[in-house]
Short mmCIF file of C-alpha atoms in Angstrom, two decimals:
data_model
loop_
_atom_site.label_atom_id
_atom_site.label_comp_id
_atom_site.label_asym_id
_atom_site.label_seq_id
_atom_site.Cartn_x
_atom_site.Cartn_y
_atom_site.Cartn_z
CA PRO Q 1 27.70 -3.60 -67.55
CA VAL Q 2 30.59 -5.27 -65.79
CA ALA Q 3 29.68 -8.79 -64.63
CA ASN Q 4 31.21 -8.62 -61.11
CA ALA Q 5 30.39 -5.02 -60.30
CA GLN Q 6 28.99 -4.45 -56.77
CA PRO Q 7 25.77 -2.42 -56.47
CA THR Q 8 26.33 1.13 -55.38
CA GLN Q 9 25.16 1.68 -51.75
CA SER Q 10 23.86 5.03 -50.63
CA PRO Q 11 25.61 6.40 -47.52
CA THR Q 12 23.81 5.82 -44.22
CA HIS Q 13 22.76 8.97 -42.39
CA GLN Q 14 22.19 8.94 -38.65
CA LEU Q 15 20.40 11.72 -36.79
CA SER Q 16 20.88 11.86 -33.02
CA VAL Q 17 18.42 13.92 -31.02
CA ASN Q 18 18.35 14.39 -27.27
CA VAL Q 19 14.92 15.21 -25.89
CA ARG Q 20 14.51 16.20 -22.28
CA ARG Q 21 11.07 16.76 -20.84
CA VAL Q 22 9.96 17.27 -17.27
CA VAL Q 23 6.41 16.15 -16.47
CA VAL Q 24 4.63 17.74 -13.49
CA ASP Q 25 1.22 16.54 -12.30
CA VAL Q 26 -0.70 19.25 -10.43
CA VAL Q 27 -3.76 18.80 -8.23
CA VAL Q 28 -5.59 22.08 -7.57
CA THR Q 29 -8.09 22.20 -4.70
CA ASP Q 30 -10.24 24.86 -3.12
CA ALA Q 31 -10.46 25.74 0.58
CA LYS Q 32 -12.69 22.70 1.21
CA GLY Q 33 -10.33 20.27 -0.52
CA ASN Q 34 -12.47 19.89 -3.65
CA PRO Q 35 -10.72 19.76 -7.06
CA VAL Q 36 -10.83 22.99 -9.08
CA GLU Q 37 -11.87 22.39 -12.68
CA GLY Q 38 -11.74 24.46 -15.84
CA LEU Q 39 -8.24 25.92 -15.53
CA LYS Q 40 -6.30 26.77 -18.69
CA GLN Q 41 -2.63 26.62 -19.57
CA GLY Q 42 -2.30 30.36 -19.01
CA ASP Q 43 -3.35 29.91 -15.38
CA PHE Q 44 -0.09 28.09 -14.62
CA MET Q 45 3.52 29.19 -14.45
CA VAL Q 46 6.39 26.78 -13.83
CA MET Q 47 9.74 27.99 -12.54
CA GLU Q 48 12.86 25.91 -12.11
CA ASP Q 49 15.56 27.47 -9.91
CA GLY Q 50 13.66 30.74 -10.23
CA VAL Q 51 13.69 30.66 -14.05
CA VAL Q 52 10.33 30.55 -15.88
CA GLN Q 53 9.99 27.44 -18.05
CA PRO Q 54 7.76 27.67 -21.15
CA LEU Q 55 5.14 24.92 -21.22
CA HIS Q 56 5.22 22.59 -24.25
CA PHE Q 57 2.22 20.43 -23.35
CA PHE Q 58 -0.83 20.93 -21.16
CA ASP Q 59 -3.24 18.11 -20.40
CA VAL Q 60 -6.45 18.13 -18.36
CA HIS Q 61 -7.52 14.93 -16.60
CA THR Q 62 -11.00 14.53 -15.20
CA GLY Q 63 -12.18 11.48 -13.26
CA ALA Q 64 -15.15 9.61 -14.65
CA ALA Q 65 -18.34 10.02 -12.68
CA ALA Q 66 -19.27 7.15 -10.41
CA GLY Q 67 -21.30 4.58 -12.26
CA ALA Q 68 -20.41 6.00 -15.67
CA SER Q 69 -20.71 3.50 -18.46
CA GLN Q 70 -17.38 2.66 -20.04
CA GLN Q 71 -16.33 -0.19 -22.23
CA ALA Q 72 -14.99 -2.94 -20.01
CA LEU Q 73 -11.51 -4.09 -20.92
CA ASP Q 74 -10.68 -7.49 -19.51
CA LEU Q 75 -8.82 -10.64 -20.37
CA HIS Q 76 -10.69 -13.94 -20.36
CA LEU Q 77 -7.97 -16.52 -20.04
CA PRO Q 78 -8.27 -20.28 -19.49
CA PRO Q 79 -7.42 -21.70 -16.04
CA ASN Q 80 -3.77 -21.47 -14.96
CA THR Q 81 -3.01 -19.03 -17.77
CA PHE Q 82 -1.67 -15.63 -16.82
CA SER Q 83 -0.69 -12.40 -18.55
CA ASN Q 84 1.30 -9.37 -17.52
CA LEU Q 85 -0.79 -7.17 -19.82
CA THR Q 86 -2.71 -4.58 -17.82
CA LEU Q 87 -5.60 -2.99 -19.67
CA VAL Q 88 -6.76 0.37 -18.36
CA PRO Q 89 -9.21 2.58 -20.28
CA ALA Q 90 -7.94 6.03 -21.18
CA ASP Q 91 -8.71 8.73 -18.60
CA LYS Q 92 -10.00 6.17 -16.12
CA PRO Q 93 -8.52 6.71 -12.65
CA VAL Q 94 -6.06 4.11 -11.39
CA THR Q 95 -6.04 3.37 -7.66
CA VAL Q 96 -3.93 0.98 -5.61
CA LEU Q 97 -5.27 -0.02 -2.19
CA LEU Q 98 -2.50 -1.09 0.18
CA TYR Q 99 -3.98 -2.66 3.31
CA ASP Q 100 -1.06 -2.65 5.74
CA MET Q 101 -1.83 -5.38 8.26
CA LEU Q 102 1.83 -5.54 9.22
CA ASP Q 103 1.78 -2.19 11.01
CA THR Q 104 -1.87 -2.15 12.10
CA PRO Q 105 -3.09 -3.19 15.58
CA GLN Q 106 -5.50 -6.10 15.38
CA ALA Q 107 -8.18 -4.05 17.16
CA SER Q 108 -8.32 -1.75 14.09
CA PHE Q 109 -8.90 -4.57 11.57
CA PRO Q 110 -12.74 -4.40 11.64
CA ASN Q 111 -12.82 -0.64 10.97
CA ALA Q 112 -10.33 -0.96 8.14
CA HIS Q 113 -12.19 -3.84 6.52
CA GLN Q 114 -15.52 -2.01 6.77
CA ALA Q 115 -14.00 1.06 5.11
CA LEU Q 116 -12.58 -1.08 2.29
CA VAL Q 117 -15.95 -2.69 1.59
CA LYS Q 118 -17.86 0.60 1.56
CA PHE Q 119 -15.22 2.29 -0.58
CA ILE Q 120 -15.41 -0.40 -3.28
CA LYS Q 121 -19.22 -0.33 -3.33
CA ASP Q 122 -19.29 3.46 -3.66
CA GLN Q 123 -16.77 3.55 -6.51
CA GLY Q 124 -18.87 1.42 -8.84
CA ASN Q 125 -16.97 1.03 -12.10
CA SER Q 126 -15.61 4.58 -12.13
CA THR Q 127 -12.04 3.58 -11.28
CA ARG Q 128 -9.70 0.66 -11.78
CA ILE Q 129 -8.53 -0.75 -8.44
CA ALA Q 130 -5.77 -3.15 -7.46
CA ILE Q 131 -5.68 -4.52 -3.91
CA PHE Q 132 -2.54 -5.44 -1.99
CA VAL Q 133 -2.15 -6.70 1.56
CA LEU Q 134 1.08 -6.28 3.52
CA THR Q 135 1.84 -8.93 6.15
CA ASP Q 136 5.15 -10.76 6.31
CA ARG Q 137 5.54 -9.64 2.70
CA LEU Q 138 3.48 -7.97 0.00
CA HIS Q 139 0.56 -10.01 -1.34
CA MET Q 140 -1.57 -9.03 -4.35
CA LEU Q 141 -5.19 -9.99 -3.74
CA GLN Q 142 -6.55 -8.53 -6.97
CA GLY Q 143 -4.98 -6.93 -10.03
CA PHE Q 144 -6.48 -3.87 -11.68
CA THR Q 145 -10.18 -4.24 -12.38
CA ASP Q 146 -13.40 -2.27 -12.08
CA ASP Q 147 -15.42 -5.45 -11.48
CA GLU Q 148 -17.06 -4.98 -8.07
CA THR Q 149 -17.64 -8.72 -7.69
CA ARG Q 150 -13.94 -9.48 -8.03
CA LEU Q 151 -12.93 -6.68 -5.71
CA MET Q 152 -15.42 -7.73 -3.04
CA ARG Q 153 -14.24 -11.31 -3.29
CA ALA Q 154 -10.68 -10.09 -2.71
CA VAL Q 155 -11.41 -7.95 0.37
CA ASN Q 156 -13.53 -10.72 1.89
CA SER Q 157 -10.92 -13.39 1.26
CA LYS Q 158 -8.96 -15.03 4.04
CA GLY Q 159 -5.87 -13.04 3.17
CA ALA Q 160 -7.60 -9.74 4.00
CA THR Q 161 -9.65 -10.73 7.04
CA SER Q 162 -8.07 -13.37 9.22
CA GLN Q 163 -4.41 -12.60 9.62
CA ALA Q 164 -2.96 -11.54 12.96
CA PRO Q 165 -0.24 -8.87 12.93
CA PRO Q 166 3.05 -10.72 12.33
CA LEU Q 167 6.49 -9.77 13.60
CA ARG Q 168 5.26 -8.49 16.96
CA ALA Q 169 6.79 -9.61 20.24
CA ALA Q 170 4.45 -10.91 22.94
CA PRO Q 171 4.79 -8.67 26.02
CA PHE Q 172 6.03 -10.13 29.29
CA ALA Q 173 4.11 -9.86 32.52
CA ASP Q 174 4.51 -6.73 34.65
CA ASP Q 175 6.55 -8.65 37.24
CA ALA Q 176 8.96 -10.13 34.70
CA ASP Q 177 12.65 -10.27 35.45
CA VAL Q 178 14.74 -7.26 34.39
CA LEU Q 179 16.77 -9.39 31.98
CA LEU Q 180 13.57 -10.60 30.33
CA VAL Q 181 12.35 -7.04 29.94
CA MET Q 182 15.66 -6.06 28.33
CA ALA Q 183 15.43 -9.04 26.01
CA GLU Q 184 11.89 -8.02 25.09
CA ALA Q 185 13.01 -4.48 24.28
CA GLU Q 186 15.79 -5.78 22.05
CA GLU Q 187 13.40 -8.16 20.29
CA MET Q 188 10.89 -5.35 19.70
CA ARG Q 189 13.65 -3.19 18.24
CA TYR Q 190 14.73 -5.97 15.87
CA LEU Q 191 11.16 -6.65 14.76
CA ARG Q 192 10.49 -2.93 14.25
CA ILE Q 193 13.51 -2.65 11.95
CA LYS Q 194 12.36 -5.72 10.04
CA ARG Q 195 8.81 -4.35 9.67
CA ASN Q 196 10.19 -1.08 8.36
CA ARG Q 197 12.28 -2.91 5.77
CA ILE Q 198 9.29 -4.97 4.60
CA THR Q 199 7.20 -1.76 4.32
CA VAL Q 200 9.80 0.02 2.18
CA ASP Q 201 10.21 -3.05 -0.04
CA ALA Q 202 6.42 -3.09 -0.56
CA PHE Q 203 6.49 0.46 -1.92
CA ILE Q 204 9.31 -0.50 -4.29
CA GLU Q 205 7.34 -3.49 -5.62
CA ILE Q 206 4.15 -1.46 -6.11
CA ALA Q 207 6.01 1.35 -7.90
CA ARG Q 208 7.50 -1.18 -10.31
CA TYR Q 209 4.13 -2.88 -10.80
CA VAL Q 210 2.41 0.32 -11.97
CA SER Q 211 5.38 1.81 -13.83
CA ALA Q 212 4.08 0.77 -17.26
CA LEU Q 213 0.70 2.45 -16.75
CA PRO Q 214 0.37 5.98 -18.14
CA GLY Q 215 -0.55 8.99 -16.05
CA ARG Q 216 -0.84 9.60 -12.35
CA LYS Q 217 -1.73 6.79 -9.92
CA ASN Q 218 -3.28 6.96 -6.46
CA LEU Q 219 -1.80 4.75 -3.75
CA ILE Q 220 -4.02 4.65 -0.65
CA TRP Q 221 -1.90 3.37 2.23
CA MET Q 222 -4.24 2.11 4.94
CA SER Q 223 -2.27 1.49 8.10
CA GLY Q 224 -2.46 1.70 11.88
CA SER Q 225 1.15 2.76 12.38
CA PHE Q 226 3.47 5.06 10.46
CA PRO Q 227 6.93 4.66 12.03
CA PRO Q 228 9.00 7.83 11.59
CA GLU Q 229 12.05 5.87 10.47
CA VAL Q 230 10.21 4.35 7.48
CA PHE Q 231 10.37 7.42 5.25
CA SER Q 232 11.15 10.59 7.18
CA ASN Q 233 13.96 9.27 9.39
CA GLY Q 234 12.41 11.23 12.25
CA ILE Q 235 12.71 14.45 10.26
CA GLY Q 236 9.47 16.22 9.48
CA GLY Q 237 10.68 18.42 6.63
CA ALA Q 238 11.26 16.46 3.43
CA TRP Q 239 12.95 13.44 1.95
CA GLU Q 240 16.54 13.53 3.13
CA ILE Q 241 19.61 12.50 1.13
CA ARG Q 242 20.99 10.70 4.18
CA LEU Q 243 18.06 8.31 4.29
CA ASP Q 244 18.62 4.59 3.96
CA PRO Q 245 19.58 3.66 0.36
CA GLU Q 246 16.50 1.45 0.02
CA VAL Q 247 14.27 4.36 1.03
CA GLN Q 248 15.94 6.51 -1.62
CA VAL Q 249 15.24 3.79 -4.20
CA ALA Q 250 11.58 3.69 -3.15
CA LYS Q 251 11.27 7.47 -3.40
CA LYS Q 252 12.87 7.53 -6.86
CA LEU Q 253 10.65 4.75 -8.19
CA LEU Q 254 7.49 6.40 -6.84
CA ASP Q 255 8.49 9.63 -8.61
CA GLU Q 256 9.31 7.91 -11.90
CA SER Q 257 6.07 5.90 -11.81
CA ARG Q 258 4.05 9.06 -11.00
CA VAL Q 259 2.56 7.56 -7.85
CA ALA Q 260 0.86 9.86 -5.32
CA VAL Q 261 0.65 8.33 -1.84
CA TYR Q 262 -2.38 8.96 0.40
CA PRO Q 263 -1.68 7.61 3.92
CA VAL Q 264 -4.90 6.87 5.85
CA ASP Q 265 -4.70 6.13 9.60
CA VAL Q 266 -7.28 3.37 10.16
CA ARG Q 267 -7.19 3.93 13.94
CA GLY Q 268 -9.45 6.95 13.47
CA LEU Q 269 -9.68 9.68 16.08
CA GLN Q 270 -7.17 9.13 18.89
CA THR Q 271 -6.89 10.72 22.33
CA ASP Q 272 -4.17 10.64 24.96
CA PRO Q 273 -4.88 7.61 27.21
CA ARG Q 274 -3.96 9.72 30.23
CA TYR Q 275 -7.25 11.56 29.81
CA SER Q 276 -9.29 8.38 29.84
CA ALA Q 277 -11.88 8.06 32.61
CA ALA Q 278 -10.32 4.71 33.46
CA THR Q 279 -6.97 6.34 34.26
CA LEU Q 280 -6.24 8.04 37.57
CA TYR Q 281 -3.37 10.52 37.73
CA THR Q 282 -2.45 12.33 40.91
CA ALA Q 283 0.63 14.12 39.56
CA PRO Q 284 0.57 17.10 37.16
CA LEU Q 285 0.45 16.02 33.51
CA GLY Q 286 3.59 16.74 31.55
CA PRO Q 287 4.67 15.84 28.01
CA SER Q 288 3.46 12.38 27.09
CA PHE Q 289 4.96 9.58 25.04
CA PHE Q 290 1.62 9.36 23.22
CA GLY Q 291 1.83 12.96 22.04
CA HIS Q 292 5.44 12.59 20.93
CA GLN Q 293 4.76 9.35 19.07
CA GLN Q 294 1.61 10.68 17.42
CA GLY Q 295 3.39 13.82 16.26
CA ALA Q 296 6.23 11.77 14.76
CA GLU Q 297 3.81 9.47 12.92
CA HIS Q 298 1.81 12.39 11.53
CA ALA Q 299 5.07 13.94 10.33
CA THR Q 300 5.90 10.69 8.51
CA MET Q 301 2.47 10.66 6.85
CA ASN Q 302 2.81 14.29 5.77
CA VAL Q 303 6.33 13.78 4.44
CA ILE Q 304 5.46 10.94 2.09
CA ALA Q 305 2.16 12.59 1.05
CA ASP Q 306 3.69 16.01 0.35
CA SER Q 307 6.71 14.54 -1.40
CA THR Q 308 4.62 12.47 -3.83
CA GLY Q 309 1.70 14.84 -4.38
CA GLY Q 310 -0.79 13.08 -2.12
CA ARG Q 311 -2.49 14.00 1.15
CA ALA Q 312 -2.43 12.47 4.62
CA PHE Q 313 -5.60 11.60 6.55
CA TYR Q 314 -5.45 11.11 10.32
CA ASN Q 315 -7.52 11.77 13.41
CA THR Q 316 -10.70 11.09 11.47
CA SER Q 317 -13.25 8.35 11.98
CA GLY Q 318 -14.56 8.84 8.44
CA LEU Q 319 -12.12 6.42 6.82
CA GLN Q 320 -14.24 5.80 3.77
CA GLU Q 321 -14.73 9.56 3.23
CA ALA Q 322 -10.96 10.04 3.42
CA MET Q 323 -10.43 7.34 0.81
CA ASP Q 324 -13.06 8.89 -1.47
CA ALA Q 325 -11.32 12.26 -1.18
CA ALA Q 326 -7.99 10.65 -2.07
CA VAL Q 327 -9.43 9.18 -5.28
CA ARG Q 328 -11.25 12.39 -6.18
CA GLN Q 329 -8.17 14.57 -5.72
CA GLY Q 330 -5.95 12.07 -7.50
CA SER Q 331 -8.27 11.68 -10.48
CA GLU Q 332 -8.82 15.32 -11.45
CA TYR Q 333 -5.51 16.96 -12.16
CA TYR Q 334 -3.44 18.89 -14.71
CA THR Q 335 -0.23 17.72 -16.38
CA LEU Q 336 2.37 20.33 -17.29
CA THR Q 337 5.32 19.40 -19.52
CA TYR Q 338 8.33 21.60 -20.21
CA ALA Q 339 11.86 21.36 -21.64
CA PRO Q 340 14.22 22.44 -18.83
CA SER Q 341 16.53 25.33 -19.53
CA ASN Q 342 19.00 23.60 -17.24
CA THR Q 343 20.18 20.72 -19.45
CA LYS Q 344 22.25 19.06 -16.73
CA ALA Q 345 20.96 15.50 -16.39
CA ASP Q 346 22.74 13.85 -13.48
CA GLY Q 347 19.73 12.17 -11.82
CA SER Q 348 19.29 14.78 -9.10
CA GLU Q 349 15.92 16.29 -8.28
CA ARG Q 350 14.92 19.53 -9.96
CA ASN Q 351 13.93 22.52 -7.86
#
C-alpha cells in the first residue's frame, strides 16, 4: 500500500422528506351535553374545502374516572431549586384554571372562590390542574399537579382571595361637575383598553406554557366580564382577520397548543336591573343597555369557545357543575389525523 494514501470515503446520501399532517380534536356529545363514547374511525369523515381527506391516524381519549389510582409523577426538589420539566401521566386530563380577578366585580369573588374549592375537591386525582390568577398581570399560583393539598393551598392563598379588582376608576358622585364626568369616562376607556391588553397577553402566556404538553388541554376561564373587544371585536360570528395583531397571535398559539377554552361567567344568573322590585319605572320599557351589553359579552364567550373547541357557560348559578362539564367534555375526545390533499402551507387556516 502507498504510505500517504487517503482512506476512501463513501459518498454521503441525504434524503429530504416533507411530512404534512393536520390534527383535529373532536368532542362528540349527546343532546344532554354528555360525551359519546365507543365511536370508531369509520364513524368520522373529514372534508377540507369539500374534498374528503383519508384518515391516517385515529386515537380515542377517555378521561380517568374520579379517584382512579394512577402512579403519581412529581419532582421532589430541594428548596429554591426549580425545573421546567412538567410531568403528566399519559391519558390523564390536563386542565388550566384561569381565575380572572381583573375583569370580575368584587361582589362575585365569594361565589367564584367557592366554586374553585368545590371543583378541586370533586376532581380528586383524576386530572392534572394548574391554577393562574389574572390581576395586574398573570400570576401562576400552582403548576400542574393532582395533589389536592397543593391545589387547596393555592386557591386559599392571599393571591386568590384578597385582591381587589385593579385598573378600575372610582366613580364620581352624581352631582359631579361635567368636566369631571368626562374625565372619568376617558379614564374608564383607557383602563378598559389596558385590561383587554392584559387579558390577551395572559392567553398568550398560558398557550406557550402548555405548548410542550401532548394532546388537548382544557382552559377554564372564570371571569365576571367578557368585553366584546377582547376576542370578537364586537362581531359575534368568528375570529376576524382584522382583529388586533396581538389577538391574532393569541388565537394562533391557542390553536397550535391545542387549547380548548371554556369561559364560565362567575356572576351566575343575571336579570335586567330595570325589573328589580327596588326600581320604579313610569315610562314604557325599551331596549336596555343591560341587554345589549349582556348579548355582546355572551357573543364574545361563544366566539372564543366555538373557535377553540370549548363551550361557554353563562346565566347559570351552578358554577361548579359548569366547570365539571368543561373537564368532562374536554377529557373524552377523538383525535383525527390526515395528510391534506392541498399541500399549500402558507400559515392560513384550513377550511
